[in-house]
Short mmCIF file of C-alpha atoms in Angstrom, two decimals:
data_model
loop_
_atom_site.label_atom_id
_atom_site.label_comp_id
_atom_site.label_asym_id
_atom_site.label_seq_id
_atom_site.Cartn_x
_atom_site.Cartn_y
_atom_site.Cartn_z
CA MET A 1 -0.41 0.04 0.05
CA ASN A 2 1.41 3.54 -1.07
CA GLN A 3 1.82 6.19 1.83
CA GLU A 4 -0.74 7.83 0.05
CA THR A 5 -3.16 5.36 0.25
CA THR A 6 -2.06 5.26 4.05
CA ARG A 7 -2.16 9.25 4.69
CA LYS A 8 -6.01 9.08 3.61
CA LEU A 9 -7.01 5.96 6.00
CA TYR A 10 -5.26 7.62 8.38
CA GLU A 11 -7.45 11.25 7.53
CA MET A 12 -10.62 8.66 8.20
CA ARG A 13 -9.10 7.74 10.98
CA LEU A 14 -8.84 4.12 10.02
CA SER A 15 -5.51 3.44 11.24
CA ALA A 16 -7.13 0.31 12.57
CA MET A 17 -7.39 -0.52 9.03
CA VAL A 18 -3.81 0.92 8.08
CA GLU A 19 -2.40 -1.62 10.98
CA ALA A 20 -4.55 -5.32 9.57
CA LEU A 21 -3.85 -4.53 5.93
CA ASN A 22 0.25 -4.55 7.14
CA ALA A 23 -0.85 -6.95 9.21
CA GLN A 24 -2.20 -9.18 6.09
CA GLU A 25 0.47 -8.35 4.04
CA THR A 26 3.55 -9.94 5.94
CA ASN A 27 1.34 -13.66 7.29
CA GLU A 28 1.96 -16.21 4.17
CA ASN A 29 -1.54 -17.91 4.86
CA CYS A 30 -3.26 -14.36 3.43
CA ARG A 31 -1.69 -14.50 0.20
CA GLY A 32 -3.73 -17.48 -0.97
CA MET A 33 -7.01 -15.66 -0.18
CA SER A 34 -9.29 -14.27 -2.64
CA PHE A 35 -9.82 -10.01 -2.64
CA ASN A 36 -13.75 -10.21 -0.53
CA ASP A 37 -12.19 -13.09 1.84
CA ARG A 38 -9.19 -10.91 2.77
CA PHE A 39 -10.96 -7.70 2.94
CA GLU A 40 -13.76 -9.37 4.88
CA LEU A 41 -11.18 -10.29 7.14
CA LEU A 42 -9.74 -6.71 6.98
CA VAL A 43 -12.88 -5.06 8.13
CA ASP A 44 -13.21 -7.70 10.64
CA THR A 45 -10.14 -7.21 12.04
CA ALA A 46 -11.01 -3.57 12.09
CA TYR A 47 -14.12 -3.49 13.49
CA ALA A 48 -12.84 -5.82 16.44
CA ALA A 49 -10.21 -2.84 16.95
CA ARG A 50 -12.46 -0.04 17.19
CA GLN A 51 -15.16 -1.19 19.41
CA SER A 52 -11.48 -3.14 21.83
CA ASN A 53 -10.88 1.02 21.66
CA LYS A 54 -14.96 1.77 22.83
CA LEU A 55 -14.93 -0.56 24.93
CA GLU A 56 -11.97 0.80 26.73
CA ARG A 57 -12.60 4.67 26.39
CA LEU A 58 -16.36 3.83 28.17
CA ILE A 59 -14.46 2.14 31.27
CA LYS A 60 -11.47 4.65 31.56
CA GLN A 61 -14.41 7.41 31.37
CA ALA A 62 -16.68 5.36 33.84
CA GLY A 63 -14.21 6.43 36.83
CA PHE A 64 -14.16 3.54 38.36
CA LYS A 65 -11.89 2.47 41.34
CA THR A 66 -10.48 -0.18 40.44
CA ILE A 67 -11.31 -2.94 36.44
CA GLU A 68 -10.52 -5.81 38.17
CA PRO A 69 -13.87 -6.87 39.16
CA SER A 70 -16.29 -9.61 36.89
CA ILE A 71 -19.01 -10.74 37.41
CA THR A 72 -17.68 -14.33 36.97
CA ASN A 73 -15.26 -13.90 39.40
CA ILE A 74 -18.57 -13.09 42.47
CA ASP A 75 -17.48 -15.22 45.90
CA TYR A 76 -20.91 -16.86 46.18
CA LEU A 77 -20.12 -17.93 49.70
CA PRO A 78 -22.97 -19.24 51.70
CA ASP A 79 -22.26 -16.59 54.19
CA ARG A 80 -22.73 -14.25 52.33
CA HIS A 81 -26.32 -14.53 50.58
CA LEU A 82 -26.22 -13.47 47.68
CA ASP A 83 -28.66 -14.94 44.48
CA GLN A 84 -26.94 -16.12 41.60
CA GLN A 85 -29.22 -16.04 39.40
CA LEU A 86 -30.94 -12.62 40.04
CA ILE A 87 -26.51 -11.26 39.92
CA THR A 88 -26.51 -12.94 36.55
CA ARG A 89 -29.77 -11.62 34.84
CA LEU A 90 -29.44 -8.27 35.97
CA ALA A 91 -25.73 -8.60 34.15
CA SER A 92 -27.09 -8.82 30.80
CA GLY A 93 -28.18 -5.47 31.51
CA SER A 94 -32.38 -5.79 31.15
CA TYR A 95 -32.57 -4.03 34.12
CA ILE A 96 -30.88 -0.87 32.23
CA LYS A 97 -33.31 -1.52 28.80
CA GLU A 98 -35.85 -1.39 31.34
CA HIS A 99 -34.78 1.89 33.25
CA HIS A 100 -34.95 -0.37 36.28
CA ASN A 101 -32.34 0.84 39.44
CA ILE A 102 -30.46 -1.19 42.06
CA ILE A 103 -29.91 -0.96 45.76
CA ILE A 104 -26.80 -2.70 46.73
CA MET A 105 -27.20 -3.52 50.82
CA GLY A 106 -24.90 -4.69 53.72
CA ALA A 107 -21.99 -3.84 55.99
CA SER A 108 -18.80 -1.69 55.40
CA GLY A 109 -16.23 -3.98 53.49
CA ASN A 110 -19.35 -6.18 52.04
CA GLY A 111 -17.94 -5.94 49.09
CA LYS A 112 -20.95 -3.32 47.43
CA THR A 113 -18.87 -1.33 45.52
CA TRP A 114 -16.69 -4.54 44.29
CA LEU A 115 -20.43 -6.00 43.11
CA ALA A 116 -21.85 -2.80 41.32
CA THR A 117 -18.23 -2.18 39.76
CA ALA A 118 -18.81 -6.00 38.26
CA LEU A 119 -21.89 -4.35 37.41
CA GLY A 120 -20.84 -1.40 35.59
CA ILE A 121 -18.24 -2.92 33.45
CA GLU A 122 -21.00 -5.18 32.01
CA ALA A 123 -22.57 -2.15 31.25
CA CYS A 124 -19.68 -0.56 29.79
CA ARG A 125 -19.02 -4.74 27.84
CA GLN A 126 -22.56 -3.61 26.37
CA PHE A 127 -21.41 -0.05 25.51
CA LEU A 128 -24.02 1.65 26.98
CA ARG A 129 -22.13 5.18 29.11
CA VAL A 130 -21.25 4.60 32.99
CA LYS A 131 -20.26 6.85 35.62
CA TYR A 132 -19.33 5.99 38.94
CA VAL A 133 -19.10 8.55 41.85
CA ARG A 134 -19.08 9.10 45.73
CA LEU A 135 -21.82 10.55 46.75
CA PRO A 136 -19.85 12.92 48.78
CA GLU A 137 -17.93 13.67 45.83
CA LEU A 138 -21.02 14.33 44.01
CA LEU A 139 -23.02 16.27 46.27
CA ASP A 140 -19.63 19.00 45.71
CA ASP A 141 -19.88 18.62 42.34
CA LEU A 142 -23.58 19.53 41.55
CA LEU A 143 -23.20 22.45 45.24
CA ILE A 144 -19.83 24.46 42.71
CA ALA A 145 -21.75 24.14 40.26
CA LYS A 146 -24.62 26.07 41.58
CA ASN A 147 -23.04 28.43 42.81
CA GLU A 148 -21.58 29.52 39.48
CA ALA A 149 -23.83 32.28 37.64
CA ASN A 150 -23.16 30.53 34.25
CA GLY A 151 -26.18 27.84 34.48
CA ASP A 152 -22.62 24.58 35.21
CA PHE A 153 -25.97 23.55 37.79
CA ARG A 154 -28.22 22.79 34.85
CA ARG A 155 -25.23 21.72 33.06
CA ILE A 156 -24.03 18.98 35.30
CA LEU A 157 -27.49 17.94 35.55
CA GLU A 158 -28.24 17.71 32.31
CA ARG A 159 -25.10 15.78 31.81
CA TYR A 160 -25.55 13.39 34.93
CA ARG A 161 -29.09 12.92 32.83
CA LYS A 162 -27.54 11.10 29.58
CA ILE A 163 -26.01 8.61 31.96
CA ASP A 164 -27.23 5.28 30.94
CA LEU A 165 -25.59 3.82 34.55
CA LEU A 166 -24.62 5.78 37.34
CA ILE A 167 -23.53 4.63 40.41
CA ILE A 168 -23.40 5.71 43.46
CA ASP A 169 -21.35 4.86 45.80
CA GLU A 170 -21.62 5.59 50.01
CA TRP A 171 -25.15 6.95 49.45
CA LEU A 172 -25.77 8.02 52.48
CA LEU A 173 -23.74 7.62 54.61
CA THR A 174 -24.21 10.74 56.56
CA ASP A 175 -27.03 12.73 57.22
CA LEU A 176 -28.14 15.76 54.17
CA SER A 177 -29.09 19.24 54.36
CA LEU A 178 -31.82 20.31 52.95
CA GLU A 179 -30.22 22.32 50.14
CA GLN A 180 -28.45 18.65 49.15
CA SER A 181 -31.55 16.72 49.15
CA THR A 182 -32.43 19.21 47.36
CA PHE A 183 -30.02 18.05 43.82
CA ILE A 184 -30.78 14.73 45.18
CA LEU A 185 -34.14 14.99 44.27
CA GLU A 186 -33.40 17.25 41.26
CA LEU A 187 -30.94 14.65 39.86
CA ILE A 188 -33.16 11.95 40.37
CA GLU A 189 -36.00 13.24 38.55
CA ARG A 190 -34.53 14.20 35.47
CA ARG A 191 -33.61 10.41 35.70
CA LEU A 192 -36.48 8.88 36.12
CA HIS A 193 -37.68 6.19 33.55
CA ARG A 194 -35.29 6.66 31.36
CA THR A 195 -31.73 5.89 32.95
CA SER A 196 -31.11 3.07 35.49
CA THR A 197 -29.00 3.99 39.20
CA ILE A 198 -27.08 1.55 41.66
CA PHE A 199 -27.52 2.62 45.37
CA CYS A 200 -24.37 1.19 47.29
CA SER A 201 -25.44 1.70 50.99
CA GLN A 202 -25.05 0.34 54.60
CA PHE A 203 -28.77 1.16 55.10
CA GLU A 204 -32.01 -0.17 54.57
CA PRO A 205 -34.46 2.34 52.19
CA LYS A 206 -36.35 2.63 55.88
CA GLY A 207 -33.61 3.93 57.06
CA TRP A 208 -32.63 6.72 54.32
CA HIS A 209 -35.69 8.64 55.55
CA SER A 210 -33.78 10.33 58.60
CA LYS A 211 -31.29 10.79 56.45
CA LEU A 212 -32.64 13.20 53.55
CA GLY A 213 -33.39 16.61 55.73
CA ASN A 214 -36.82 17.05 55.17
CA ALA A 215 -40.15 14.51 55.11
CA GLN A 216 -40.84 16.04 52.32
CA ILE A 217 -38.02 15.69 49.83
CA ALA A 218 -37.77 12.18 51.33
CA ASP A 219 -41.10 11.17 50.42
CA ALA A 220 -39.92 12.17 46.90
CA ILE A 221 -36.71 10.57 46.64
CA LEU A 222 -38.16 7.44 48.14
CA ASP A 223 -40.95 7.59 46.15
CA ARG A 224 -39.17 7.88 43.68
CA ILE A 225 -36.04 5.13 44.21
CA VAL A 226 -37.77 2.39 46.03
CA HIS A 227 -40.48 0.79 43.78
CA ASP A 228 -38.71 0.33 40.87
CA SER A 229 -35.46 -1.29 42.31
CA TYR A 230 -34.21 -4.33 42.67
CA SER A 231 -32.12 -5.39 45.85
CA ILE A 232 -29.22 -6.81 47.00
CA VAL A 233 -28.30 -7.67 50.36
CA ILE A 234 -24.59 -9.01 50.69
CA ASP A 235 -23.91 -10.11 53.89
CA GLY A 236 -21.40 -12.09 55.77
CA SER A 237 -19.77 -13.31 58.56
CA LYS A 238 -16.34 -11.35 57.77
CA SER A 239 -15.85 -8.24 55.38
CA MET A 240 -14.08 -9.17 52.38
CA ARG A 241 -11.56 -6.92 53.41
CA GLU A 242 -11.20 -9.35 56.13
CA ARG A 243 -10.49 -12.60 53.87
CA TYR A 244 -8.68 -11.22 51.59
CA GLY A 245 -5.77 -8.36 53.29
CA ILE A 246 -2.79 -9.60 54.62
CA GLY A 247 -4.44 -10.84 57.67
CA GLY A 248 -6.65 -13.18 56.50
CA ALA A 249 -4.48 -14.82 53.81
CA GLN A 250 -2.13 -16.31 56.50
#
């Protein structure tokens, strides 16, 4: 392939096709193939590379703490009481298509973030937009945007609205102010029946009400979340950090 053709392919952002063609030219098995077969192989290779790059970009943009969690590596230990059938069904992404939510509950260290991340990575594999955020960081972002006079608050809410799967960690770990609860209501309302959210909490929904700063706002938030959510409770006689930390490995 001459330099001018190569340049045009790069200009059209088809670098993966250039690399695939170069690989074909050095592969003796490709020399006896027909033009159509070689072209199909070229397109398949370039397409796979593009999809792989897209997946890598989606995972990076999601902002996960770690990308190690996987649905295939979940520990279904007896004392955790995890519903494997439910988790497998959720991993298919059907709840996102149906705009339902997931509430993952359990004590600190029981693997809530790990499971949420595994589900988030599965959503990325389905080429959906995912965002992981801790509630304190989310509230800080909204507060800073609210104090700006350039309309950033509405823009950041709109950005969060467009995310297919939002994972909110450390959900209601501490009590919220009236302003913070109002922020959450705004966000939940914009995403309602359009997208999906995973809430990771140490508390059951019945314990959320007192943490939301205002009875009426709390009612509105709970009504929008609880009735459209799957619930996963992670038990465990030991935290996962204790099981697999240095002390647990000894």
